[in-house]
mmCIF file of C-alpha atoms and ligand atoms in Angstrom:
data_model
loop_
_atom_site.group_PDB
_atom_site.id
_atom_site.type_symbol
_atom_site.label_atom_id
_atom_site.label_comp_id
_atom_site.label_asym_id
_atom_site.label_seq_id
_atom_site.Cartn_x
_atom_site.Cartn_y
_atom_site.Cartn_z
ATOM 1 C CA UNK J 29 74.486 105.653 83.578
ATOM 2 C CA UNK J 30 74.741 102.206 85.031
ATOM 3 C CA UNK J 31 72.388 100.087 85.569
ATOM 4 C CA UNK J 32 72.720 98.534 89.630
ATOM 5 C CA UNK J 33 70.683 95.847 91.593
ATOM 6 C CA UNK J 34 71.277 95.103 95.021
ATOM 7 C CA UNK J 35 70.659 92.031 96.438
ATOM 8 C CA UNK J 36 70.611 92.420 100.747
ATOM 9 C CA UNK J 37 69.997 89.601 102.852
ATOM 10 C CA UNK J 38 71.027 86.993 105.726
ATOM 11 C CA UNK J 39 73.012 83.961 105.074
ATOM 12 C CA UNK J 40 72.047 80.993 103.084
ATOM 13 C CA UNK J 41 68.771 82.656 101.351
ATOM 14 C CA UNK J 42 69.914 82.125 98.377
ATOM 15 C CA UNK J 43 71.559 85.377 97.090
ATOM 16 C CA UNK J 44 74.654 84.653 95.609
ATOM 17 C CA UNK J 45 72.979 81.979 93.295
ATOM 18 C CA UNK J 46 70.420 84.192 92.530
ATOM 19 C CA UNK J 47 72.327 86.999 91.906
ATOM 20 C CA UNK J 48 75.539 84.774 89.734
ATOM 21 C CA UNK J 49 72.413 83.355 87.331
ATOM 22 C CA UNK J 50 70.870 86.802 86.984
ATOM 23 C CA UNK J 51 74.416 88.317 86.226
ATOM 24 C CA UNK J 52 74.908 85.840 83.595
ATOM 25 C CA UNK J 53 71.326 86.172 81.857
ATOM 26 C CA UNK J 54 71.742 89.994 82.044
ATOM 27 C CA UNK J 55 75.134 90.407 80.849
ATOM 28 C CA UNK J 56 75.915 92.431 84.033
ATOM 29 C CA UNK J 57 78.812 91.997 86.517
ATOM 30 C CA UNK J 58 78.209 90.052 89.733
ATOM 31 C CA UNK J 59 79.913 91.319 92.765
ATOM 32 C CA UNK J 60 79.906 89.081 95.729
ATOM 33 C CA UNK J 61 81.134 91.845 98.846
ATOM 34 C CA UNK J 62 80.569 89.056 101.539
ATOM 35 C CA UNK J 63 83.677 87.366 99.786
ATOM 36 C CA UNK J 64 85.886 90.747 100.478
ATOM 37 C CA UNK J 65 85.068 90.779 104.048
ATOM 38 C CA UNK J 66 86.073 87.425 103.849
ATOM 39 C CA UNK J 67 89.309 87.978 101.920
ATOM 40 C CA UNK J 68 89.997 90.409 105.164
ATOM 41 C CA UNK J 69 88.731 87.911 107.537
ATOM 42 C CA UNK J 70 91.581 85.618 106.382
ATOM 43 C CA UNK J 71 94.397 88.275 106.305
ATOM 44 C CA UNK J 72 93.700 88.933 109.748
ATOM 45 C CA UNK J 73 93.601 84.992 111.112
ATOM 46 C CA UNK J 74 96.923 84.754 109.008
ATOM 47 C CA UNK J 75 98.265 87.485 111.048
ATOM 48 C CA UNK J 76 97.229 85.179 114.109
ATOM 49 C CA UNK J 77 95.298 88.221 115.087
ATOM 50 C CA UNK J 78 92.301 88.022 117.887
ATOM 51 C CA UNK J 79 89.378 88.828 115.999
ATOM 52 C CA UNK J 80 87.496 90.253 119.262
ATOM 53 C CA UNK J 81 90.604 93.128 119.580
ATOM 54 C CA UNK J 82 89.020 95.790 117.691
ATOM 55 C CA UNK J 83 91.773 97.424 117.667
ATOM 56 C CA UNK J 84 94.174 95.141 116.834
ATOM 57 C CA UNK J 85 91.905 94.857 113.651
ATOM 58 C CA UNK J 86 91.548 98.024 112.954
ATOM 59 C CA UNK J 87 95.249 99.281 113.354
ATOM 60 C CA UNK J 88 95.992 95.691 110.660
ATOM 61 C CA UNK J 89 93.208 96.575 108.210
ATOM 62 C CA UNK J 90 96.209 99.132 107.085
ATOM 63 C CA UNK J 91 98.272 96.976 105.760
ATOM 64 C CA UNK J 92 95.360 94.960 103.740
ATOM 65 C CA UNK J 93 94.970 95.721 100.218
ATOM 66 C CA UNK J 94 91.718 94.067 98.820
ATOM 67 C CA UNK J 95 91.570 93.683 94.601
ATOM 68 C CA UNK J 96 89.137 91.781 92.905
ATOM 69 C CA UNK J 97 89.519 90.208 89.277
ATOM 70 C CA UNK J 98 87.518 88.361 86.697
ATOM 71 C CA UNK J 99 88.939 84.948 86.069
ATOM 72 C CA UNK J 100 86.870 82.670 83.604
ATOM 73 C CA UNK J 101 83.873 85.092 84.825
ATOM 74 C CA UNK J 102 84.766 83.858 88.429
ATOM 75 C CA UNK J 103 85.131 86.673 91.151
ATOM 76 C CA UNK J 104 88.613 86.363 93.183
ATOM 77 C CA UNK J 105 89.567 88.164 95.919
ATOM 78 C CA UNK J 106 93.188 89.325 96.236
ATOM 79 C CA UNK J 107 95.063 90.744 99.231
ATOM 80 C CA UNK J 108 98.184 92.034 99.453
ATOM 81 C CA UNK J 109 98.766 90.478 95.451
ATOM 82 C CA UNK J 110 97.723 86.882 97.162
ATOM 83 C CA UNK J 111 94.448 84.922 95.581
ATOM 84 C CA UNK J 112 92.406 83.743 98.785
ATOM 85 C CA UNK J 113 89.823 82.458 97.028
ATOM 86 C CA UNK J 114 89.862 79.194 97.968
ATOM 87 C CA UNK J 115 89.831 79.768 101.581
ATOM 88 C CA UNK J 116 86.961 81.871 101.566
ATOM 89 C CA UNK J 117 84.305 79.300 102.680
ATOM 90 C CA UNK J 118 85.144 77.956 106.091
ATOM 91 C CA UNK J 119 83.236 78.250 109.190
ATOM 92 C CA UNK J 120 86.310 79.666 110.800
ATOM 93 C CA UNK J 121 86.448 82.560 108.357
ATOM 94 C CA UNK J 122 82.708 82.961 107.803
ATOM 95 C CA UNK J 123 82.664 83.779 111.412
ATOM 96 C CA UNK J 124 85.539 86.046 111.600
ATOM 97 C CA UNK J 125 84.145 87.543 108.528
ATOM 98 C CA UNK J 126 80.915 87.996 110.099
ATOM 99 C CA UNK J 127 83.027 89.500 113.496
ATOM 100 C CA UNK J 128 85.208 92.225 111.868
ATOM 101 C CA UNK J 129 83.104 93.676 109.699
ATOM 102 C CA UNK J 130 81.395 95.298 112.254
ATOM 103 C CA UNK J 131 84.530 97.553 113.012
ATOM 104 C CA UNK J 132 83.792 100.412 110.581
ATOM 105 C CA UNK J 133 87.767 100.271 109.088
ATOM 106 C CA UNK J 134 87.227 97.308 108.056
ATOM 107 C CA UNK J 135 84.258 98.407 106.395
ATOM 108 C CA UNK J 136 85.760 101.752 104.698
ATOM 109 C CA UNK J 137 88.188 99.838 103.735
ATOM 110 C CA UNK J 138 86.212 98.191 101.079
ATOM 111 C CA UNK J 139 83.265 100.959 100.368
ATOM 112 C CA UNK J 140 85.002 102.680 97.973
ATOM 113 C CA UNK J 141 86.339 99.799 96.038
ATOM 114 C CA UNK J 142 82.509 98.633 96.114
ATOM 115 C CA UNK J 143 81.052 102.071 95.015
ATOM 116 C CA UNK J 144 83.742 102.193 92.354
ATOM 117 C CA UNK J 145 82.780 98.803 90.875
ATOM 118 C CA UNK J 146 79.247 100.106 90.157
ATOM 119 C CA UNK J 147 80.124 103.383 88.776
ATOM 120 C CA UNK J 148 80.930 102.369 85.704
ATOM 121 C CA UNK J 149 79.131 98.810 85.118
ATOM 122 C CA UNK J 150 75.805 97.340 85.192
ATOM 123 C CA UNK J 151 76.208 94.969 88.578
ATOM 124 C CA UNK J 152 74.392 93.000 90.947
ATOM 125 C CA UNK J 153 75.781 93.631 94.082
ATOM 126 C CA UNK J 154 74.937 91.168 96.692
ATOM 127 C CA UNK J 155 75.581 91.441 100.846
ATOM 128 C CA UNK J 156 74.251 92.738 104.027
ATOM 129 C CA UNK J 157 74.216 97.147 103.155
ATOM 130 C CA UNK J 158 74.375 96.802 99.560
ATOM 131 C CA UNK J 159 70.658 98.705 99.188
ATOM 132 C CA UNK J 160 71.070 100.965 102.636
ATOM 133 C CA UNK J 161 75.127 102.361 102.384
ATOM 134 C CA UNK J 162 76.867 101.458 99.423
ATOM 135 C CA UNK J 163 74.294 101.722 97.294
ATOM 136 C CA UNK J 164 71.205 103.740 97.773
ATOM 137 C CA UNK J 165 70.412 104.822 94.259
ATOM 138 C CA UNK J 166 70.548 101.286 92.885
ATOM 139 C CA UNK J 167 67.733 100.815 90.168
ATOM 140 C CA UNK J 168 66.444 97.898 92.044
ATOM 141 C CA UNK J 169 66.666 96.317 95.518
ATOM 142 C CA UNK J 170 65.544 93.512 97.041
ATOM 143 C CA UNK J 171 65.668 91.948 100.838
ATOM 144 C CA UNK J 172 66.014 88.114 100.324
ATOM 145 C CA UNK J 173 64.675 85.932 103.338
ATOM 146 C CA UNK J 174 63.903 82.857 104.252
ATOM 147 C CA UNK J 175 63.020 80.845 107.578
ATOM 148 C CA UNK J 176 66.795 80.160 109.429
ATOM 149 C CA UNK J 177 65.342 76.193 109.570
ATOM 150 C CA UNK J 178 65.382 76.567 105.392
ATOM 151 C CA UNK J 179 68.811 78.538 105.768
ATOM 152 C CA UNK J 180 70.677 75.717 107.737
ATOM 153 C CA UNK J 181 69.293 72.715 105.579
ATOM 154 C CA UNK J 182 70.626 74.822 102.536
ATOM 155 C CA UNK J 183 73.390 75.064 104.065
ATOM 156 C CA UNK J 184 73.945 71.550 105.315
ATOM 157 C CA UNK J 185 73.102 69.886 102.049
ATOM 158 C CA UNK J 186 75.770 72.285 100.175
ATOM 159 C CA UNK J 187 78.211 70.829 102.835
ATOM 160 C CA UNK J 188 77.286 67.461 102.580
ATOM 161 C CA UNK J 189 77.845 67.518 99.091
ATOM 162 C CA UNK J 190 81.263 68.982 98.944
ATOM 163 C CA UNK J 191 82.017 66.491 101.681
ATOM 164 C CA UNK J 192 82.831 69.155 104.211
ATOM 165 C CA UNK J 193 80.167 68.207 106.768
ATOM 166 C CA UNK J 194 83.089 67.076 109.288
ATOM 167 C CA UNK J 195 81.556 67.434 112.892
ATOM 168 C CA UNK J 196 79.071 69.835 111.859
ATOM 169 C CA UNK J 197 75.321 68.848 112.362
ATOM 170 C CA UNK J 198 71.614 70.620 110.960
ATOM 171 C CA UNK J 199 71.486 71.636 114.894
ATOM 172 C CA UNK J 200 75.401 73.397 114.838
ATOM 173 C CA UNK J 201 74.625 74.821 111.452
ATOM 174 C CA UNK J 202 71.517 76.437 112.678
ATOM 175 C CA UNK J 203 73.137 77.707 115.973
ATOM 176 C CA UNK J 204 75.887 79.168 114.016
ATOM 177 C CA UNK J 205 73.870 81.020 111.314
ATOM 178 C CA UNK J 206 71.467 82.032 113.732
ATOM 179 C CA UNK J 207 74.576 83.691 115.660
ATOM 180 C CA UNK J 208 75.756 85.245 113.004
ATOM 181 C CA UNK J 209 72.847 86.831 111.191
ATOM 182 C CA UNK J 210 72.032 87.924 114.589
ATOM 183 C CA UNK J 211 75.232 89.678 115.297
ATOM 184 C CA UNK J 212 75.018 91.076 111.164
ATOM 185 C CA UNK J 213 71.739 93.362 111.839
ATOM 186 C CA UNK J 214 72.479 93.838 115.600
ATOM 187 C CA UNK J 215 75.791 95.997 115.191
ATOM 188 C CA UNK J 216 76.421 99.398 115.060
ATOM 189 C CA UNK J 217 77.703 99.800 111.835
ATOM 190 C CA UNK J 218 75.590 99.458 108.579
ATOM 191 C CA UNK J 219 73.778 96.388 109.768
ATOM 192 C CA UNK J 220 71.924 94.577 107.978
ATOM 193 C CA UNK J 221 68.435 95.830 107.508
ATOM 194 C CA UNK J 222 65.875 96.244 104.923
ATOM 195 C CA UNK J 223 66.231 99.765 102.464
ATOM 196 C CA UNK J 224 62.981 101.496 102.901
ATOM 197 C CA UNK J 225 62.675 100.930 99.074
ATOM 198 C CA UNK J 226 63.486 97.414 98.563
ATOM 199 C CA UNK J 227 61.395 94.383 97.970
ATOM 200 C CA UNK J 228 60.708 91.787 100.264
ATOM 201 C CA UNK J 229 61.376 88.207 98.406
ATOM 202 C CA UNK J 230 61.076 85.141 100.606
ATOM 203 C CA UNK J 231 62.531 82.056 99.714
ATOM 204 C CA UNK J 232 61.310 79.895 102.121
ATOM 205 C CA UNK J 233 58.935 78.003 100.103
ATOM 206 C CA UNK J 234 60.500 78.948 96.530
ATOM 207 C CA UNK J 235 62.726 77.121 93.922
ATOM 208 C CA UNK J 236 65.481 78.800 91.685
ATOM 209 C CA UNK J 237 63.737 79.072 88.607
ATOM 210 C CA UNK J 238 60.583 80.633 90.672
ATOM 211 C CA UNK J 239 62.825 83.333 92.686
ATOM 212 C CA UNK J 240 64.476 83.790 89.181
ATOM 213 C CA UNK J 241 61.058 84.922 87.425
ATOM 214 C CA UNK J 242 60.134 87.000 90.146
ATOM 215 C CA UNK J 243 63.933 88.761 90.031
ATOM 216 C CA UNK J 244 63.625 89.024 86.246
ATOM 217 C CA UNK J 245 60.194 90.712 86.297
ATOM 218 C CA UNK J 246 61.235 93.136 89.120
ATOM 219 C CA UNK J 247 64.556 93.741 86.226
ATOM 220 C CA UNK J 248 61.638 94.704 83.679
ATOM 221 C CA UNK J 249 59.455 97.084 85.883
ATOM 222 C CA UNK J 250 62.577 98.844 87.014
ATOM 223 C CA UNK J 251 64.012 98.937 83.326
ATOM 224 C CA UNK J 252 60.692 100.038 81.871
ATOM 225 C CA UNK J 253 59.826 102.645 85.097
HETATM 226 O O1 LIG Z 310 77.632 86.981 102.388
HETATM 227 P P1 LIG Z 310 78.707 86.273 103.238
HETATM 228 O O2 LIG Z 310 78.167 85.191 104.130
HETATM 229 O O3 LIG Z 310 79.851 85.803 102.385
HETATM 230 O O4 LIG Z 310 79.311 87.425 104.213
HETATM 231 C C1 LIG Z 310 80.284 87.134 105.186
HETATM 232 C C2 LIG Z 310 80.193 88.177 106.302
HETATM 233 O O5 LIG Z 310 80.619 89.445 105.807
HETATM 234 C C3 LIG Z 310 78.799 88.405 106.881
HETATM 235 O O6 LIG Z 310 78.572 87.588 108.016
HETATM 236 C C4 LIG Z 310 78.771 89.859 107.238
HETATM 237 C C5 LIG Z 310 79.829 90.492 106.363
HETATM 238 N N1 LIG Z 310 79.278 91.307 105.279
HETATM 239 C C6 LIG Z 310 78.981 92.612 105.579
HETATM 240 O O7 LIG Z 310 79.119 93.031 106.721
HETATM 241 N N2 LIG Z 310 78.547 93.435 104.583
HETATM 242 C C7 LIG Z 310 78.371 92.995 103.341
HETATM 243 N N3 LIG Z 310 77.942 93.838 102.390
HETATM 244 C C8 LIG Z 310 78.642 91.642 103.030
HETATM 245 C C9 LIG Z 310 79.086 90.814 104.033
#
């Protein structure tokens, strides 16, 4: 049987590091499902779709076919035969992301190509109902956190750095983040939330090598349990 973790949380905790480091150190498969949204996100603003017309979305969600392949270990997110991948990561599509996945099409679309992934591989599944819908028999799962004022300076360093700041300040970032987790575990439709069974890890106050031993001794109770 596989072995699956899933990693649940709000933006900018630190997840998908966590979870791409942990991948590599376990020899497991790291599956980032915030980047599929994503990859539907931008099909849709392609389409010049508005992204408040649930229905509009939901009748074009269709016509989307979401793959994923393994490119020099790299996740990349295909629709329609297209690579996205490198449009993944703007504000635009983080919040039309964040906007149509709470039209449950949108999410069907992409639960069974999730479940299907951890059927027959260990993963480390990271997003919003990873522990609570997709998968609730995962081995191990844990609800990262961490203040929204640590979130946004995460956030605006990363941006800094890449040199994609552009009119964006720490205030805008927070606004926006705040926005959007808020809308993530407010919606109808597997929001995000805590698994009754998953543990709590803040990393407010925590480095990566810190969160890492802490994820890597949760890996050896649950392996040894
Ligand atoms: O993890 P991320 O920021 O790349 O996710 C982008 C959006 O996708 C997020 O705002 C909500 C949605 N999402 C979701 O609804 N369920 C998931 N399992 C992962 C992401």
């Amino acid at each position: 049987m596989s072995f699956n973790i899933a990693i649940d949380g709000p933006s900018g905790v630190g997840k998908s590091t966590i979870a791409k480091q942990l991948a590599a150190d376990l020899g497991f498969v790291y599956i980032d499902t915030g980047a599929m949204f994503r990859g539907l996100a931008v099909f849709f603003l392609d389409r010049g779709l508005d992204i408040d017309d649930e229905k509009a979305i939901c009748d074009a969600v269709n016509d989307a076919e979401v793959t994923i392949k393994y490119e020099d270990g790299l996740q990349h997110v295909y629709v329609n035969g297209t690579d996205v991948t490198s449009r993944l990561r703007t504000e635009d599509v983080s919040r039309a992301a964040s906007v149509t996945s709470q039209y449950q099409p949108v999410r069907t679309k992409l639960l069974e190509l999730q479940r299907e992934m951890a059927r027959t591989q260990d993963v480390i599944m990271d997003g919003r109902d990873i522990g609570t819908v997709v998968l609730p028999q995962a081995q191990l799962k844990v609800f990262m956190t961490a203040r929204p004022e640590i979130q946004a300076q995460r956030r605006y360093d990363q941006l800094k750095e890449q040199g994609k700041l552009g009119d964006a300040t720490f205030e805008s970032i927070l606004n926006d983040i705040k926005e959007r987790d808020y809308r993530d575990s407010h919606r109808a439709n597997a929001p995000l939330k805590k698994a009754d069974d998953a543990v709590e890890v803040d990393t407010s106050e925590l480095d990566i090598p810190a969160v890492m031993n802490r994820m890597k001794e949760l890996v050896r109770e649950r392996k040894n349990a």
